[in-house]
mmCIF file of C-alpha atoms in Angstrom:
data_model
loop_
_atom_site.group_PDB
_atom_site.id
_atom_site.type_symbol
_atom_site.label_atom_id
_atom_site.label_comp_id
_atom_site.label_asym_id
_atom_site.label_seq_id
_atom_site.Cartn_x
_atom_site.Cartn_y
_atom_site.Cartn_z
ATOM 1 C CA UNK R 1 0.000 0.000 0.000
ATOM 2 C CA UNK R 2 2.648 2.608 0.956
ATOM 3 C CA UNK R 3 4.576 1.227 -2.163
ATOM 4 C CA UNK R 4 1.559 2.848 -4.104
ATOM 5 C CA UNK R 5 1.270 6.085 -2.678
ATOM 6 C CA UNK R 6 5.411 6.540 -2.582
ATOM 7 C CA UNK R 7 5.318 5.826 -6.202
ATOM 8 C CA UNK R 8 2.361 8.286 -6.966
ATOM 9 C CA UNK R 9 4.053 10.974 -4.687
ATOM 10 C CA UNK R 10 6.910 10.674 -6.679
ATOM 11 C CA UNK R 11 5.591 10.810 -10.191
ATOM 12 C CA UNK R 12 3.455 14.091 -8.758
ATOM 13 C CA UNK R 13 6.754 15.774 -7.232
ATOM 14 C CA UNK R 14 8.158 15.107 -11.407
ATOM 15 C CA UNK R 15 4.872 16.595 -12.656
ATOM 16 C CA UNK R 16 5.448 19.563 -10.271
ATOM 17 C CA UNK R 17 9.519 20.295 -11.183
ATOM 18 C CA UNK R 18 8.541 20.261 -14.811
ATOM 19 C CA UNK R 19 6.223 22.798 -14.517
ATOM 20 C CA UNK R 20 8.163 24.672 -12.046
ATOM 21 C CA UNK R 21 10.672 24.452 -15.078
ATOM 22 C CA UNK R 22 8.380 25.814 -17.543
ATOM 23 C CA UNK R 23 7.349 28.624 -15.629
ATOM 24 C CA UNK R 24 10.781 29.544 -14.743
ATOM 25 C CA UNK R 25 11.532 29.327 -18.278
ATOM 26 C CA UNK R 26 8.440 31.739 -19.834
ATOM 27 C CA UNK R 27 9.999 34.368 -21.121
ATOM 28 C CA UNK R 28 13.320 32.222 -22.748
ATOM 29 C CA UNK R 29 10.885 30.745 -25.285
ATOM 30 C CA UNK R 30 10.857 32.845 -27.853
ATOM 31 C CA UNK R 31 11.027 30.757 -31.070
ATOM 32 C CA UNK R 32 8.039 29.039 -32.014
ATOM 33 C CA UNK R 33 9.345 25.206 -32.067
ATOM 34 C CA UNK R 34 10.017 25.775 -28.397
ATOM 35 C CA UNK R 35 6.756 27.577 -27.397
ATOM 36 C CA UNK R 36 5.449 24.229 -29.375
ATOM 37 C CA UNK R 37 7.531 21.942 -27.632
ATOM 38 C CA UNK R 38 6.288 23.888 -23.930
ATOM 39 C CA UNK R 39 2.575 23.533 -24.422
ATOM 40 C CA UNK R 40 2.921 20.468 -25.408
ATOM 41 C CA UNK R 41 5.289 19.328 -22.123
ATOM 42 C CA UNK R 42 2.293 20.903 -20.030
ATOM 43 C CA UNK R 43 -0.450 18.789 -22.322
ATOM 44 C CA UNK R 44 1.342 15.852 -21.451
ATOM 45 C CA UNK R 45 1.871 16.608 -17.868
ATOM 46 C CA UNK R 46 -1.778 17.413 -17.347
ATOM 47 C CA UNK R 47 -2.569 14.101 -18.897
ATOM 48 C CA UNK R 48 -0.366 12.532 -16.516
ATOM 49 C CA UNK R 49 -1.886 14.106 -13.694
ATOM 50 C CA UNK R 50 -5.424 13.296 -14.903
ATOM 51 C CA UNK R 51 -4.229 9.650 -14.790
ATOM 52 C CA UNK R 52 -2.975 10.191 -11.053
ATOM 53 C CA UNK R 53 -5.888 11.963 -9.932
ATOM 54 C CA UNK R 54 -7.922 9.003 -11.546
ATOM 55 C CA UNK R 55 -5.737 6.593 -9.464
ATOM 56 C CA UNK R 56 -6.567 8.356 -6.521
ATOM 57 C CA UNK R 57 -10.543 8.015 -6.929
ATOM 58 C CA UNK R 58 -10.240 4.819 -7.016
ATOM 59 C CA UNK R 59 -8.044 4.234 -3.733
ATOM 60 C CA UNK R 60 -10.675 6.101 -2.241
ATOM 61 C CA UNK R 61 -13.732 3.962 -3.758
ATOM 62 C CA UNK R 62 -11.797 0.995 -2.052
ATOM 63 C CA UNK R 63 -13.319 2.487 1.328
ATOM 64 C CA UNK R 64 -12.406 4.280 4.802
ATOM 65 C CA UNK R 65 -12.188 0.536 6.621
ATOM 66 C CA UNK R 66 -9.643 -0.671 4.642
ATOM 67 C CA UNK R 67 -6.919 2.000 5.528
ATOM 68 C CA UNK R 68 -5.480 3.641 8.448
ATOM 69 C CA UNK R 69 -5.973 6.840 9.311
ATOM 70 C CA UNK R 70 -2.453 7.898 7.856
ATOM 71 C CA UNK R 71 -3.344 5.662 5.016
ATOM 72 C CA UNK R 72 -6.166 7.374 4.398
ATOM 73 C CA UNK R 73 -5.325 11.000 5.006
ATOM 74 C CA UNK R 74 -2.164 10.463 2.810
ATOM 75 C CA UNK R 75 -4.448 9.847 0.021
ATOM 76 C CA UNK R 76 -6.696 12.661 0.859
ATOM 77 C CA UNK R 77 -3.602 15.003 0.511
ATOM 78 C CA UNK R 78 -2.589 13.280 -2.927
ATOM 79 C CA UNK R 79 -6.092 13.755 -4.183
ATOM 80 C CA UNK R 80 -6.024 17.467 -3.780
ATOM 81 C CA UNK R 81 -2.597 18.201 -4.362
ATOM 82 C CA UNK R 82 -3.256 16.530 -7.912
ATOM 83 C CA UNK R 83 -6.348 18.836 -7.866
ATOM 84 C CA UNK R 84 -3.818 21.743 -7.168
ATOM 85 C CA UNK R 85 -1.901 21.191 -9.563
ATOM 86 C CA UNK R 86 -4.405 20.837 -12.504
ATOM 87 C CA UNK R 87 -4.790 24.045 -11.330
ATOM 88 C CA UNK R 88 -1.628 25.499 -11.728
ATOM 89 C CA UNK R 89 -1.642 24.014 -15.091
ATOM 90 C CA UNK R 90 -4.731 25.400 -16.759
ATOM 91 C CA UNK R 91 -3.779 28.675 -15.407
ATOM 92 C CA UNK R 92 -0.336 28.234 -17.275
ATOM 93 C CA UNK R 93 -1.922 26.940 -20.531
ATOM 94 C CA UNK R 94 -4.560 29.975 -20.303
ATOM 95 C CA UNK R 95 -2.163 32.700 -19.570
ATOM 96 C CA UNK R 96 0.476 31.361 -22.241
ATOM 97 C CA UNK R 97 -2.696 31.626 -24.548
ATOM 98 C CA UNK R 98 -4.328 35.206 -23.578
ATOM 99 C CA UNK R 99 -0.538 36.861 -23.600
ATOM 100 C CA UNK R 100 0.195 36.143 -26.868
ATOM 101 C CA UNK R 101 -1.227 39.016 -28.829
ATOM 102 C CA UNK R 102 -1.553 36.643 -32.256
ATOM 103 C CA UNK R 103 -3.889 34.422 -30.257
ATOM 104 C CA UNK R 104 -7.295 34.691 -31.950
ATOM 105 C CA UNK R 105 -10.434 35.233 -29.814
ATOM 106 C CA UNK R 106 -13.965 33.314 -31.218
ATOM 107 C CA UNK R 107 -16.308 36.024 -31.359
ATOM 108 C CA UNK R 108 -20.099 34.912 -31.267
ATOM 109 C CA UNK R 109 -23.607 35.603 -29.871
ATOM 110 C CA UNK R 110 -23.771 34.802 -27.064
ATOM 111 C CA UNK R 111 -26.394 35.292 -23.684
ATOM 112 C CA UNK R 112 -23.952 36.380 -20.749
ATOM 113 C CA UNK R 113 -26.500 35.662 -17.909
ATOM 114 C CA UNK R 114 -26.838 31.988 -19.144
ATOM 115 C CA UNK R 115 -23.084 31.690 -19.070
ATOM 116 C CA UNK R 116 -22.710 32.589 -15.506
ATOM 117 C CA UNK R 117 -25.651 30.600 -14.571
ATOM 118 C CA UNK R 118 -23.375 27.916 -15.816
ATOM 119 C CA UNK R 119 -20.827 29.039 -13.242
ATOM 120 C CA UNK R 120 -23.110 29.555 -10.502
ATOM 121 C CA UNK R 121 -24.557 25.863 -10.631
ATOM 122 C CA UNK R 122 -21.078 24.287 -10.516
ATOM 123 C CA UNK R 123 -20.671 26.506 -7.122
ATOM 124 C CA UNK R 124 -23.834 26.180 -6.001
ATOM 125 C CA UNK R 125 -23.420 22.802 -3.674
ATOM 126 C CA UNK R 126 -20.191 24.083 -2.874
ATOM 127 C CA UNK R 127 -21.331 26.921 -1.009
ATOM 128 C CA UNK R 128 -24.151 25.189 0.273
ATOM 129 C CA UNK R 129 -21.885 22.692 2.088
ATOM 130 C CA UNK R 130 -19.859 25.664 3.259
ATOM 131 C CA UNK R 131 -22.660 27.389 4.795
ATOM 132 C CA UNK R 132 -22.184 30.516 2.277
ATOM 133 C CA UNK R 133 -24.639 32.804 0.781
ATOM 134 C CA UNK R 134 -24.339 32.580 -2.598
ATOM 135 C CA UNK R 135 -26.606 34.513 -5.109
ATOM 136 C CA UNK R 136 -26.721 35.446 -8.678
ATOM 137 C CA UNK R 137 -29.391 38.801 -9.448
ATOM 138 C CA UNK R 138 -29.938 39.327 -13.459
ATOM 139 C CA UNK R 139 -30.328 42.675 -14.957
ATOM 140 C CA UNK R 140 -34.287 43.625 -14.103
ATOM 141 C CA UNK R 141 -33.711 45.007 -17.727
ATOM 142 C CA UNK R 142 -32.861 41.972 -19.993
ATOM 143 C CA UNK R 143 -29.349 41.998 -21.796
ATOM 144 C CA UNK R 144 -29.105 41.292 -25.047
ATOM 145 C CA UNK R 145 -27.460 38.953 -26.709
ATOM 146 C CA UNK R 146 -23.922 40.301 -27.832
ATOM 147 C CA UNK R 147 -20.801 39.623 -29.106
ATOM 148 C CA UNK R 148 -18.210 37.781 -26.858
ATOM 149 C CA UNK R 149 -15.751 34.977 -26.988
ATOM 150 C CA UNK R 150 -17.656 32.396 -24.657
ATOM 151 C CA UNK R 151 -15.259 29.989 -23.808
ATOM 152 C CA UNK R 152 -12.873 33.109 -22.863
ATOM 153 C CA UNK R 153 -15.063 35.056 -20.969
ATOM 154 C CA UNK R 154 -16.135 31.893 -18.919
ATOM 155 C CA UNK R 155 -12.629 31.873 -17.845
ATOM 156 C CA UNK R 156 -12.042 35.163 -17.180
ATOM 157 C CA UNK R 157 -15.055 35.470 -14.738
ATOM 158 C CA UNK R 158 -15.111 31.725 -13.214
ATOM 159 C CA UNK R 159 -11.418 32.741 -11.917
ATOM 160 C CA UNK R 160 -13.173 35.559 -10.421
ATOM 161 C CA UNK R 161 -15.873 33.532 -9.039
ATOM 162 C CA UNK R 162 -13.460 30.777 -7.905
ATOM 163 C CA UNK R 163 -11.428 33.311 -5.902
ATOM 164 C CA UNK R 164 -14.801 35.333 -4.222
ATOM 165 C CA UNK R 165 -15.130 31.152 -3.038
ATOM 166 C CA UNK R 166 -11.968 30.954 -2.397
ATOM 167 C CA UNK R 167 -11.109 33.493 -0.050
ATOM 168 C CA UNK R 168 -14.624 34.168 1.261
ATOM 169 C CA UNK R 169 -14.852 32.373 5.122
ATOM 170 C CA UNK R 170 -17.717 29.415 5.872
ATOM 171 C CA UNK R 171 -21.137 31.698 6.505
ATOM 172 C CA UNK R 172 -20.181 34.330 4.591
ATOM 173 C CA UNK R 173 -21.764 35.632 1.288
ATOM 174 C CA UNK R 174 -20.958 35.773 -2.059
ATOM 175 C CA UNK R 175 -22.960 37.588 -4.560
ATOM 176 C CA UNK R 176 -23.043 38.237 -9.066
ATOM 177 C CA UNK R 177 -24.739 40.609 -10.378
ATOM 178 C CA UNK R 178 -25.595 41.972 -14.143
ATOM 179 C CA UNK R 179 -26.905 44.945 -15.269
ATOM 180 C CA UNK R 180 -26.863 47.500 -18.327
ATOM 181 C CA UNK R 181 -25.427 50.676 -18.087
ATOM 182 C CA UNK R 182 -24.415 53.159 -20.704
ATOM 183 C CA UNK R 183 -24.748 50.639 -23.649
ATOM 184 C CA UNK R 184 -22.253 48.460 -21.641
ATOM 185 C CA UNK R 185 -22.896 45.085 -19.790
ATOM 186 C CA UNK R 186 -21.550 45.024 -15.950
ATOM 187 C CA UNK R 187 -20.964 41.899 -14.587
ATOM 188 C CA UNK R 188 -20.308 42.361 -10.709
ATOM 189 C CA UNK R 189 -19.023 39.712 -7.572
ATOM 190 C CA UNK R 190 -19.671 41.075 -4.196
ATOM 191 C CA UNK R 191 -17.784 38.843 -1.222
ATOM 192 C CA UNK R 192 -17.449 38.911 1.854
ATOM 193 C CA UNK R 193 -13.986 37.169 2.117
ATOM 194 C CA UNK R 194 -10.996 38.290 3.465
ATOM 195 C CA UNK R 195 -10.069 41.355 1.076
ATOM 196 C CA UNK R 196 -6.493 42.601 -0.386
ATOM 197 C CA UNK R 197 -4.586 44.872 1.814
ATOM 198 C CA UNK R 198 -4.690 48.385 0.333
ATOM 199 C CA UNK R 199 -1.037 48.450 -0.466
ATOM 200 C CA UNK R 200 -1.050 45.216 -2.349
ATOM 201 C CA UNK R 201 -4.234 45.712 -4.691
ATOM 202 C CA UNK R 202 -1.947 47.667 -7.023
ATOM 203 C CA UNK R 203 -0.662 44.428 -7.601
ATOM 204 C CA UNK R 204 -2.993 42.419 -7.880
ATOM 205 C CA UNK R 205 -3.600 41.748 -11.555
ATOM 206 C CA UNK R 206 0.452 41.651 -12.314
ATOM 207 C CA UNK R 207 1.126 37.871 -13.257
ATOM 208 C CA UNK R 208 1.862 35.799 -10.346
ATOM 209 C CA UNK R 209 1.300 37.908 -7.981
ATOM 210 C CA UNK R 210 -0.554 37.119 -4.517
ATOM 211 C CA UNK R 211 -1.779 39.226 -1.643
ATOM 212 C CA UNK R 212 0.143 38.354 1.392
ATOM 213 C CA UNK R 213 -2.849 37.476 3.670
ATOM 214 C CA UNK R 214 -3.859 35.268 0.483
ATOM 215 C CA UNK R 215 -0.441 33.647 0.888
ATOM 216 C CA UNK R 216 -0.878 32.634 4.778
ATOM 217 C CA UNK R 217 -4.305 31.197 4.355
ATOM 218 C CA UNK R 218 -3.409 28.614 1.369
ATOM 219 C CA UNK R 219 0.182 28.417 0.866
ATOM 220 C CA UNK R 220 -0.701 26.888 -3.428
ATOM 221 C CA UNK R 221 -1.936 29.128 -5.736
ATOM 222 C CA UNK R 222 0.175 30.344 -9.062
ATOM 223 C CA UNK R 223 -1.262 33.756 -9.064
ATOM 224 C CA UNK R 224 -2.429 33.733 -12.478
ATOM 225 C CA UNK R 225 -5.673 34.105 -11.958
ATOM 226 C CA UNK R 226 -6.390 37.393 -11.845
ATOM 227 C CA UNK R 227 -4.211 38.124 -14.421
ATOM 228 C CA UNK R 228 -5.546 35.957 -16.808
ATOM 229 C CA UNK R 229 -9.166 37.802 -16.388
ATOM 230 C CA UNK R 230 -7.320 41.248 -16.994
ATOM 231 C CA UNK R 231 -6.187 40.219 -20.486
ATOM 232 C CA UNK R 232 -9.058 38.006 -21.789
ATOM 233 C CA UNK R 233 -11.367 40.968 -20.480
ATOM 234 C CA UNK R 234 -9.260 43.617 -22.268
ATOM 235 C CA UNK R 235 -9.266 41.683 -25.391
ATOM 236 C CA UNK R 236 -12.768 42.161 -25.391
ATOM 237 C CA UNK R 237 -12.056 46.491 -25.473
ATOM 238 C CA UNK R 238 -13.390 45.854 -21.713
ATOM 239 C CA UNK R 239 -12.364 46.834 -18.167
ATOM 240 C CA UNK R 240 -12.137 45.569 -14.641
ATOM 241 C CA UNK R 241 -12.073 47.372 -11.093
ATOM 242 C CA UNK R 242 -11.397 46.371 -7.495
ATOM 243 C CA UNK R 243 -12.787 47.902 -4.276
ATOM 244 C CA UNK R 244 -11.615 45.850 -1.185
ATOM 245 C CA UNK R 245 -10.908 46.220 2.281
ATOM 246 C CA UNK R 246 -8.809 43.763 4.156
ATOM 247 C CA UNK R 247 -10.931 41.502 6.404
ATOM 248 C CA UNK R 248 -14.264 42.813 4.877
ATOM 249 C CA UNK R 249 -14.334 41.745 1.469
ATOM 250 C CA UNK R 250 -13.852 42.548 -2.232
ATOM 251 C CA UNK R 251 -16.091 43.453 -5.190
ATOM 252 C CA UNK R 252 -14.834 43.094 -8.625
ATOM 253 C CA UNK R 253 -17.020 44.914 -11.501
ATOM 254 C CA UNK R 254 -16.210 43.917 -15.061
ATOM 255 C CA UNK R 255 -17.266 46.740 -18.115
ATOM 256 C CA UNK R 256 -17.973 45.041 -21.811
ATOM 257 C CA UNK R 257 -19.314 46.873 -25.061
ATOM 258 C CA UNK R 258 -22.544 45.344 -25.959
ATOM 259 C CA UNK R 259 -21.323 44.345 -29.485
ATOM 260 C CA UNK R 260 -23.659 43.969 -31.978
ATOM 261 C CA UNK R 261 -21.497 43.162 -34.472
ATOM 262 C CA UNK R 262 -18.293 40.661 -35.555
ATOM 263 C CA UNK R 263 -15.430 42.111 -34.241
ATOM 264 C CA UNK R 264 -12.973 42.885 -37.236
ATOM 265 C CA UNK R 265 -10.224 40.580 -35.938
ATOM 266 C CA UNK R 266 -12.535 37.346 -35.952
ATOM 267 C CA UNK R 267 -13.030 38.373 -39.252
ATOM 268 C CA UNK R 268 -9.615 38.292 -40.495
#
């Protein structure tokens, strides 16, 4: 038994060093066989850390009696720390993708409040569990349907969601919002988590970065995030704002044109 999880451990601590590498190496790759041969390295490692995580369901489906408690908690931690690090890697794949100014957005009609209802109902038992408040109130005047890469902007504002859940204590409250204003579309989340220290929020959509207080509560996290919501909203000729107070909470309002039609880049 402690054969398997030594060998799993180990394979994870090789999945972790090569991305450590490739992040260390970001800015070195600037020909296009190696910024090739690095997405595909992270492919293949997030493959291999599908496989592990897999692995790890099914030590689990084997059942609580048949393990010790260090047994058992040992492949507890593996689970999420293969969790964590799927993380880290779909953060590197999306950043590497929404900093490369050649990278070409998909444009379409598309209904923004049935996109975030998408996000809300993957959060929803989530919060439940965790005794948290969490809401979603739709424009009282219905939004169009407008222009906007999908699949991008569901990124952009589930990291934003996934942060407000993040960071925001059991019992607290958590709340989206969409409105029209101006002939824009403002997509708001309200929390009631722990907030970025004033000198720090600056910061706080530079890549990598992380708030300090963020830092002592979970010590994983590639602080990429944020920054990847920056660019993919920008790239929609958007904009995004903080308010936040340490220990109170943070709300994040995003600003997008309510395109009505094709932006000229998809059409190129």
């Amino acid at each position: 038994m402690w054969l398997e999880i030594i060998y799993l451990v180990s394979g994870l601590a090789i999945g972790f060093i090569v991305a450590k590498v490739f992040l260390d190496n970001k800015n070195s790759a600037n020909d296009s066989k190696e910024k090739d041969f690095s997405q595909a390295t992270i492919h293949e490692l997030r493959a291999y850390l599908t496989n592990l995580g897999w692995i790890f369901e099914k030590l689990i489906e084997k059942g609580v009696p048949s393990y010790t408690d260090d047994e058992y908690k040992a492949i507890s931690l593996g689970k999420s720390t293969v969790a964590n690090a799927n993380n880290l890697i779909n953060d590197t794949l999306a950043a590497v993708s929404v900093g490369r100014q050649e990278a070409r957005f998909r444009f379409s009609i598309n209904d923004i409040n049935k996109m975030i209802e998408s996000i809300v109902s993957e959060y929803t038992m989530i919060a439940k569990e965790r005794g948290i408040d969490f809401t979603f109130t739709s424009s009282a005047v219905p939004i169009p349907l407008f222009f906007f890469d999908n699949s991008q902007m569901y990124i952009a504002i589930h990291d934003l969601v996934h942060n407000a859940m993040k960071y925001t204590k059991n019992g607290g409250s958590i709340n989206i919002s969409t409105k029209l204003e101006e002939g824009r579309v403002i997509v708001t989340v309200r929390d009631t988590g722990i907030g970025i220290p004033e000198e720090e929020q600056k910061n706080i959509f530079t890549k990598f970065f992380r708030a300090k207080n963020a830092k002592d509560l979970y010590k994983e996290g590639s602080g990429l995030g944020m920054y990847i919501s920056k660019n993919i909203i920008t790239r929609h000729n958007g904009s995004i704002k903080l308010q936040s107070k340490e220990g109170e909470g943070t709300t994040i309002e995003v600003s997008l044109p309510l395109l009505q039609t094709e932006p000229k880049e998809n059409k190129n």
